[in-house]
mmCIF file of C-alpha atoms and ligand atoms in Angstrom:
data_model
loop_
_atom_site.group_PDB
_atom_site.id
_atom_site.type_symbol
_atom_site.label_atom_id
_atom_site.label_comp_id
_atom_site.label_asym_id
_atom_site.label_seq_id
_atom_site.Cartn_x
_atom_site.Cartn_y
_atom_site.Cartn_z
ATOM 1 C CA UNK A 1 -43.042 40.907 23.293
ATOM 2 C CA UNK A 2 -45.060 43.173 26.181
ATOM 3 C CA UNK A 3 -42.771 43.672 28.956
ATOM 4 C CA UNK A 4 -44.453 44.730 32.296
ATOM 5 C CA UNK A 5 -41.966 45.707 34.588
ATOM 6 C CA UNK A 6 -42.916 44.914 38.232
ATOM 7 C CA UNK A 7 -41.076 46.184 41.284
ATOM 8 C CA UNK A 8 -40.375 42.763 43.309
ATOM 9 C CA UNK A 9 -41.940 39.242 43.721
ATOM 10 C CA UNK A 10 -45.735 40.267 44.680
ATOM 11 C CA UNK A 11 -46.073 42.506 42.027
ATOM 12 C CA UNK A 12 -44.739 40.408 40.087
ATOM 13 C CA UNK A 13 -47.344 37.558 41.365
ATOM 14 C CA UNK A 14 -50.247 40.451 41.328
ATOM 15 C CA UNK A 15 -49.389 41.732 37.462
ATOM 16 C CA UNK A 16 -49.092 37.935 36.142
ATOM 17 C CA UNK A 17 -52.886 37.202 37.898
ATOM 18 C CA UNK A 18 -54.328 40.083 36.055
ATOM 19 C CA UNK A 19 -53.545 38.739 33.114
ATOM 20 C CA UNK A 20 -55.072 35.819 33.689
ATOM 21 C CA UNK A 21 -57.282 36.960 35.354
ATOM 22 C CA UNK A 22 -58.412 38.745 32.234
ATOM 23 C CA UNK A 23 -58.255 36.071 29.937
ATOM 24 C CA UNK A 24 -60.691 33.881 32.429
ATOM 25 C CA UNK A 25 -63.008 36.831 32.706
ATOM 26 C CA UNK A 26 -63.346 37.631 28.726
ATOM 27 C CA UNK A 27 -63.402 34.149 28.158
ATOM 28 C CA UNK A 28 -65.280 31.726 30.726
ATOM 29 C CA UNK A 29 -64.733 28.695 29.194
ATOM 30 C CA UNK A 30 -60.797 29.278 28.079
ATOM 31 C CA UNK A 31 -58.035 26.617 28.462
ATOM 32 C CA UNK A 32 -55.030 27.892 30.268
ATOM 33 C CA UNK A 33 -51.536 25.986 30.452
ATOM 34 C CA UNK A 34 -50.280 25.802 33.768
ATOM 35 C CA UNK A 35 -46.472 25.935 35.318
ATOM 36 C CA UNK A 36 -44.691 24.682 38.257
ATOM 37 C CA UNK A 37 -42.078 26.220 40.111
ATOM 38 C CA UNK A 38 -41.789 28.536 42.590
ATOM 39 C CA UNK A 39 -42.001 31.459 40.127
ATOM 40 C CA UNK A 40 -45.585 31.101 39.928
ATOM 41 C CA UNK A 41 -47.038 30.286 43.100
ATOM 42 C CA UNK A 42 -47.774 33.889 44.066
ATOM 43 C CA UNK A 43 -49.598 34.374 41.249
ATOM 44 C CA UNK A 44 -51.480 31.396 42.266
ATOM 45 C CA UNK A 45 -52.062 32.675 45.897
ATOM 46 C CA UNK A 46 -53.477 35.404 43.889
ATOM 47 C CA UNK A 47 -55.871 33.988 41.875
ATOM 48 C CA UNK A 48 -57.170 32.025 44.767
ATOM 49 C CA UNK A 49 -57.803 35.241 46.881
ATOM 50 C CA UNK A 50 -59.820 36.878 43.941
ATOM 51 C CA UNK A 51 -61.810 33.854 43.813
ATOM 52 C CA UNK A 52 -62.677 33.646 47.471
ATOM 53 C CA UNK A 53 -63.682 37.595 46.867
ATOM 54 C CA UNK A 54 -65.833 35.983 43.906
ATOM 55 C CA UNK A 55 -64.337 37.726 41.284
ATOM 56 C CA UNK A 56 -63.369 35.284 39.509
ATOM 57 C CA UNK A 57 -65.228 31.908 38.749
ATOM 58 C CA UNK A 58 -63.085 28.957 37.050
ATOM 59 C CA UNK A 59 -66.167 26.494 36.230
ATOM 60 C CA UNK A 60 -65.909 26.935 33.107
ATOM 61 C CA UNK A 61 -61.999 26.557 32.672
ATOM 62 C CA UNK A 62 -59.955 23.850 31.578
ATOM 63 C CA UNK A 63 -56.358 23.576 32.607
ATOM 64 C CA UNK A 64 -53.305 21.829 30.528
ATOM 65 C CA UNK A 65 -49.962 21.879 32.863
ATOM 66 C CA UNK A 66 -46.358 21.525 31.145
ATOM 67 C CA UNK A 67 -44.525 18.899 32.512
ATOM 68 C CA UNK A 68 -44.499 16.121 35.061
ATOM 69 C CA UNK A 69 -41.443 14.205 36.514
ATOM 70 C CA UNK A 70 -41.384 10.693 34.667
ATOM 71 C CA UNK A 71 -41.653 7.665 37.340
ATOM 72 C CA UNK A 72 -43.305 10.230 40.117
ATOM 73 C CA UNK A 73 -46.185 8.988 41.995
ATOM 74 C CA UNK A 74 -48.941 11.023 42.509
ATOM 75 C CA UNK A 75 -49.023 11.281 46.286
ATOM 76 C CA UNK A 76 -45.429 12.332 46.073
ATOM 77 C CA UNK A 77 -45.350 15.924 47.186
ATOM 78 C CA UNK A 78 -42.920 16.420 44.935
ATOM 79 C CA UNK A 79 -44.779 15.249 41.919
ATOM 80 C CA UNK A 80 -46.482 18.271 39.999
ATOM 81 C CA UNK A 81 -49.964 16.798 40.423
ATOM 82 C CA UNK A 82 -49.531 17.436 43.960
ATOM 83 C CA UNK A 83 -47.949 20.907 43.299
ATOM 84 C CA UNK A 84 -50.819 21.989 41.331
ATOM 85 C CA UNK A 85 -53.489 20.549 43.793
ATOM 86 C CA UNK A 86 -51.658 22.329 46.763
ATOM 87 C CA UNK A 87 -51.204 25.523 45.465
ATOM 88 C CA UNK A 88 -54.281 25.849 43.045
ATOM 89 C CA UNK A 89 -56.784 22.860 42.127
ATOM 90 C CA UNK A 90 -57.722 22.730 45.407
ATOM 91 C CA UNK A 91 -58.627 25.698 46.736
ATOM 92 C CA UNK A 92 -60.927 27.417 43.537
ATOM 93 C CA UNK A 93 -64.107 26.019 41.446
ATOM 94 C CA UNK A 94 -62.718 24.451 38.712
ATOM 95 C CA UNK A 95 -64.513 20.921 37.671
ATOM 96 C CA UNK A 96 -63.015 18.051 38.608
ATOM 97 C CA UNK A 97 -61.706 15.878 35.359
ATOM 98 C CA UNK A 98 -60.911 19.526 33.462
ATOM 99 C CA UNK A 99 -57.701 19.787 35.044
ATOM 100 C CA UNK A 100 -54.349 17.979 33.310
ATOM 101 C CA UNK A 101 -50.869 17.000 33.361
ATOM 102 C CA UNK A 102 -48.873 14.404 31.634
ATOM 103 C CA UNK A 103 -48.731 10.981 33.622
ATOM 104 C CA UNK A 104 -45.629 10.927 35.377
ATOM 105 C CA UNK A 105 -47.076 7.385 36.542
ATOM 106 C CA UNK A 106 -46.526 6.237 33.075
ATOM 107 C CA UNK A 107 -43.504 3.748 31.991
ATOM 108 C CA UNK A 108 -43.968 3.872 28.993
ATOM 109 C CA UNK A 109 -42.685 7.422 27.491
ATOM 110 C CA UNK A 110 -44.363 6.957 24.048
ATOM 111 C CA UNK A 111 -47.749 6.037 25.264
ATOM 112 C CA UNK A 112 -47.650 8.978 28.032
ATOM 113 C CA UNK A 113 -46.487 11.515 25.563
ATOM 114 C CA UNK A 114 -48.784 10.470 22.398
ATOM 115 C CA UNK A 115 -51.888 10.338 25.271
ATOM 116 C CA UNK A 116 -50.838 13.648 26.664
ATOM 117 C CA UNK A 117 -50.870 15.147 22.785
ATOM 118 C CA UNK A 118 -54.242 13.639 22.550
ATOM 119 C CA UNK A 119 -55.634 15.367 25.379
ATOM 120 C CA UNK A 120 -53.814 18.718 24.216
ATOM 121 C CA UNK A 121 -55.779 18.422 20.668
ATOM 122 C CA UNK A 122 -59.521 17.234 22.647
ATOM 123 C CA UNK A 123 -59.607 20.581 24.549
ATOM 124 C CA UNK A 124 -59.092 22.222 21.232
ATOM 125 C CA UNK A 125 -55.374 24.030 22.136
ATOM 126 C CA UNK A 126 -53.749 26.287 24.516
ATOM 127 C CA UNK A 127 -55.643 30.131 25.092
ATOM 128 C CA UNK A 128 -53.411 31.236 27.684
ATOM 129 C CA UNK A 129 -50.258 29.580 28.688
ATOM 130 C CA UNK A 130 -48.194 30.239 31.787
ATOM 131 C CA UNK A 131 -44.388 30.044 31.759
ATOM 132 C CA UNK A 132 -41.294 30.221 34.230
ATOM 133 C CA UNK A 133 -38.116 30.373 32.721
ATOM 134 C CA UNK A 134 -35.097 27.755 33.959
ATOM 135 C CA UNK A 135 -31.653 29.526 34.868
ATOM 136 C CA UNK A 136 -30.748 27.961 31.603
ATOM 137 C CA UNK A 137 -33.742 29.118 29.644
ATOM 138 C CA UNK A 138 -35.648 26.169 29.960
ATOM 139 C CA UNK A 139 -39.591 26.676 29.492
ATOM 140 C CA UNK A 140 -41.645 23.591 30.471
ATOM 141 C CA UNK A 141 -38.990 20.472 30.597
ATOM 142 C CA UNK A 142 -37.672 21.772 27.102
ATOM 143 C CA UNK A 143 -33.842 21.802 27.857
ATOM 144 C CA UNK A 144 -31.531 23.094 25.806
ATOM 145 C CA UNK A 145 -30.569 21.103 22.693
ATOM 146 C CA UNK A 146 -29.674 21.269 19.294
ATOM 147 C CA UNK A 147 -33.445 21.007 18.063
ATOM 148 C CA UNK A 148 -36.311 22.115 19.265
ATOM 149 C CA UNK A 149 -39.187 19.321 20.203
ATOM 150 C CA UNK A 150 -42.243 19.883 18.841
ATOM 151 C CA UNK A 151 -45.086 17.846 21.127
ATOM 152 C CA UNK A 152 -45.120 16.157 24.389
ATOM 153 C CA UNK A 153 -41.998 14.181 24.723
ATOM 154 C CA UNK A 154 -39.828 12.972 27.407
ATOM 155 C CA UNK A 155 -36.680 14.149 28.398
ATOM 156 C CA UNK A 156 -33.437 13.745 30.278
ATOM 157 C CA UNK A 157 -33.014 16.394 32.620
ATOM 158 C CA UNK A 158 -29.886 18.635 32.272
ATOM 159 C CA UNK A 159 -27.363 18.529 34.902
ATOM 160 C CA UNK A 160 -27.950 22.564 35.504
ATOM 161 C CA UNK A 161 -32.092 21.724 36.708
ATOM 162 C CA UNK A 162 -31.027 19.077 38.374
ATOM 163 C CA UNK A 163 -29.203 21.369 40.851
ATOM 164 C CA UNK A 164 -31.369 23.967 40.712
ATOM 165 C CA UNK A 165 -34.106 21.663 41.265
ATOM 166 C CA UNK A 166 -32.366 19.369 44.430
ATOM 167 C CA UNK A 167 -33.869 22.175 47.006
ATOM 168 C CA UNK A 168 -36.467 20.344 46.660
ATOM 169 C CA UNK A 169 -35.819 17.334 47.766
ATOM 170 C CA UNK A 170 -33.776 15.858 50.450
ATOM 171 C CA UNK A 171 -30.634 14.810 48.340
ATOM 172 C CA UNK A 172 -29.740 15.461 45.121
ATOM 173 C CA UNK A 173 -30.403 11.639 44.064
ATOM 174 C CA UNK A 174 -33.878 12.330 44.942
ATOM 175 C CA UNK A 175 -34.180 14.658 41.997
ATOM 176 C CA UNK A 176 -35.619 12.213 39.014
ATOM 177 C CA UNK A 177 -33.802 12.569 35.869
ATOM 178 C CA UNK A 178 -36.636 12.456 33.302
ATOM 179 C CA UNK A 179 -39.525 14.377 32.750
ATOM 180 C CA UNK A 180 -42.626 14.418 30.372
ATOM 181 C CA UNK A 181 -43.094 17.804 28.883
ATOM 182 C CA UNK A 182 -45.630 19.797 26.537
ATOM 183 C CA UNK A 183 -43.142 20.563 23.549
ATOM 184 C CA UNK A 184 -42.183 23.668 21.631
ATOM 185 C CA UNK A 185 -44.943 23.664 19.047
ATOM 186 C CA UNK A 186 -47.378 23.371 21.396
ATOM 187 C CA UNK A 187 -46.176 26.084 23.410
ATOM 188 C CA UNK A 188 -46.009 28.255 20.083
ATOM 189 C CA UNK A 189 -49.251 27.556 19.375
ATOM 190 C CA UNK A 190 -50.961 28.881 22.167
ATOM 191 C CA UNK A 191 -53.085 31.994 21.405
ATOM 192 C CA UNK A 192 -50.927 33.913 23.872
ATOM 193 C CA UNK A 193 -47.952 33.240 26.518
ATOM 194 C CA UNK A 194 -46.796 34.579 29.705
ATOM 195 C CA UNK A 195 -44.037 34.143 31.038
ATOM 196 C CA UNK A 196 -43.186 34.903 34.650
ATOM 197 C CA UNK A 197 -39.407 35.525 35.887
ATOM 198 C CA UNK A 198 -38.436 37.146 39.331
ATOM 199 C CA UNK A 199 -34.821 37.227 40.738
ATOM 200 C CA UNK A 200 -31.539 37.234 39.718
ATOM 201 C CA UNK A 201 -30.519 34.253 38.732
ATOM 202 C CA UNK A 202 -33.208 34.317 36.073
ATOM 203 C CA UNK A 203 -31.448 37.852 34.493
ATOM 204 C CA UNK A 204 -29.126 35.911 31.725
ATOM 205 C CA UNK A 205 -31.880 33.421 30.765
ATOM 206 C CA UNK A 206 -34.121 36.493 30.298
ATOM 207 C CA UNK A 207 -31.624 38.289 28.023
ATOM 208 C CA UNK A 208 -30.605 35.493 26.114
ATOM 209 C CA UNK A 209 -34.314 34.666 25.749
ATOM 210 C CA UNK A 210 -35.176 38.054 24.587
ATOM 211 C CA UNK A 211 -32.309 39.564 23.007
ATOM 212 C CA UNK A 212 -30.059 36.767 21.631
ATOM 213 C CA UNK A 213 -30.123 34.851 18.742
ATOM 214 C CA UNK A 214 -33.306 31.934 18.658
ATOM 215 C CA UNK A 215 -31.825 28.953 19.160
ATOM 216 C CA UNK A 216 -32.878 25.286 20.434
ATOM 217 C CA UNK A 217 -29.753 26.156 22.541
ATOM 218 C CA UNK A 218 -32.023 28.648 24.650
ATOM 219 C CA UNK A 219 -35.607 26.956 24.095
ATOM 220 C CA UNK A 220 -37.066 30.279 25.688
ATOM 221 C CA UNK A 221 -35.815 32.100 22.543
ATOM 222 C CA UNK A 222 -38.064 30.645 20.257
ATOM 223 C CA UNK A 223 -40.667 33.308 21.806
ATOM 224 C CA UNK A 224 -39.476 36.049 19.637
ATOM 225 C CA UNK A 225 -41.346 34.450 17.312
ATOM 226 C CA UNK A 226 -44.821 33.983 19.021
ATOM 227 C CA UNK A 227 -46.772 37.083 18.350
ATOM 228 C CA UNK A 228 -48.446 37.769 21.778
ATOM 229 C CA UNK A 229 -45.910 37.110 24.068
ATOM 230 C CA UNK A 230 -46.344 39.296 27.805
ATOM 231 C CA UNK A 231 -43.400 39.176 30.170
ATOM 232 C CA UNK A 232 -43.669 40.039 33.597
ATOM 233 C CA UNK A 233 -40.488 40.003 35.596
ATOM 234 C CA UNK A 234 -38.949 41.954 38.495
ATOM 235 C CA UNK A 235 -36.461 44.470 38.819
ATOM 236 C CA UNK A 236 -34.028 41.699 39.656
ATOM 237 C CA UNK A 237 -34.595 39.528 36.978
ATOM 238 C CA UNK A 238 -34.514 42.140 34.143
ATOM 239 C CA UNK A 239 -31.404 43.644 35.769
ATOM 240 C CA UNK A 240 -29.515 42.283 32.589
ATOM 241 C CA UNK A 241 -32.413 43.872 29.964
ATOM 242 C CA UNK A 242 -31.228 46.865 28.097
HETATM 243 C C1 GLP B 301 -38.836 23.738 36.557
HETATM 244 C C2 GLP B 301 -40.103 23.618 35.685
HETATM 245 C C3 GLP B 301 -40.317 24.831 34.824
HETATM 246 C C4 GLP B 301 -40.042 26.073 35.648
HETATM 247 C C5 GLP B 301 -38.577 26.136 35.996
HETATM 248 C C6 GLP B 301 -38.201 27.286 36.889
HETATM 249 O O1 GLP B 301 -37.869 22.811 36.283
HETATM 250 N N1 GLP B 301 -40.167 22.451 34.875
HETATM 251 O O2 GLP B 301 -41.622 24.823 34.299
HETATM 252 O O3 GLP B 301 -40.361 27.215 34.928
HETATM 253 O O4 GLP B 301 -38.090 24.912 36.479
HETATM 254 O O5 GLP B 301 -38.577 27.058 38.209
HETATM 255 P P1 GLP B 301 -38.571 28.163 39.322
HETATM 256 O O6 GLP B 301 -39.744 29.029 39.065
HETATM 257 O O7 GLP B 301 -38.697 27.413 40.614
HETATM 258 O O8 GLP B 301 -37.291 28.896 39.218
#
């Protein structure tokens, strides 16, 4: 694991677009895997200022996102379809119909999940993917359990992201309870990860991740075993690091 150590939010946001920034420049035509959450929007804002400086160009790119809330339309601004269109899709150059996220629009779990593995394998895997990291250690929707999932599946969402999850929405019942999410193989298999974590309440999740035993019980863990792993976090949120 590369640990960059960055001072507060923005340079956290500013260090994490580098990277990809990097990996879009050196390779035009890469596939990144995208996250929600508010951990990664600055990076985001980022990347969308270096385009409109035409740094960067994303024609080429195609884009695989983690997770999506199962039985969320669309339109909902809640859904992350409409997360990734707000804070990204919309605002750089990269084709329409390149872009992806499981089908939260889906009933039926099985078919979402085996159609979202299919469209993992047709762009040929992951050659950057971007992580957050849930208080719990969460990455994606992968929730702690007593195994680790290997591709897309759908899950129930732990009581723990359901609360930290609810500011969000208006009430708490708001907050749907399942989610479609890119599994742990998947994640593992991509060519290299990076994994964004700024404040606080992200410090245990961190350590455990990094410096506790690898267990389905912190899905985050399982990184110690991915061989180009780059964590950028804030002075905040590696306040618990040795
Ligand atoms: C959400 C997402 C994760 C994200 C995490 C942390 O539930 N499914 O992909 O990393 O929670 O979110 P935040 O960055 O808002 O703390």
């Amino acid at each position: 694991m590369r640990l960059y150590k960055a001072k507060n939010y923005e340079d956290m946001s500013r260090k994490a677009a580098n990277i990809i920034s990097a990996q879009v420049i050196m390779k035009p035509d890469c596939v990144l895997g995208l996250a929600t959450g508010s951990t990664p929007i600055g990076t985001y804002k980022q990347l969308i200022e270096w385009y409109n400086k035409g740094d960067l160009d994303f024609s080429e790119v195609t884009t695989v996102n983690l997770d999506e809330y199962k039985g969320m339309p669309r339109e909902n601004s809640q859904s992350y379809y409409y997360f990734m269109h707000t804070n990204l899709f919309d605002h750089v150059n990269l084709q329409k119909g390149r872009s992806f996220l499981p089908d939260g629009t889906e009933p039926d779990s099985e078919k979402a999940c085996s159609d979202y593995n299919a469209v993992i394998h047709q762009v040929g895997g992951i050659d950057l993917q971007l992580l957050g990291i849930g208080r719990n250690g969460h990455i994606g929707f992968n929730e702690p359990a007593d195994h680790f999932s290997l591709e897309t599946h759908c899950v129930d969402l732990t009581p723990s992201t359901i609360d930290a999850n609810k500011r969000f929405f208006e009430k708490e019942e708001d907050v749907p309870r399942q989610a479609y999410t890119m599994g742990i193989k998947t994640i593992m298999q991509a060519k290299r990860v990076l994994l964004v974590a700024s404040g606080e309440d992200k410090a245990q999740a961190l350590y455990d991740s990094f410096y506790g035993p690898v267990t389905p019980a912190v899905p985050a863990s399982i990184l110690q075993y991915h061989r180009n792993v780059y964590v950028v976090a804030d002075e905040a949120a590696l306040s618990k690091m040795p």
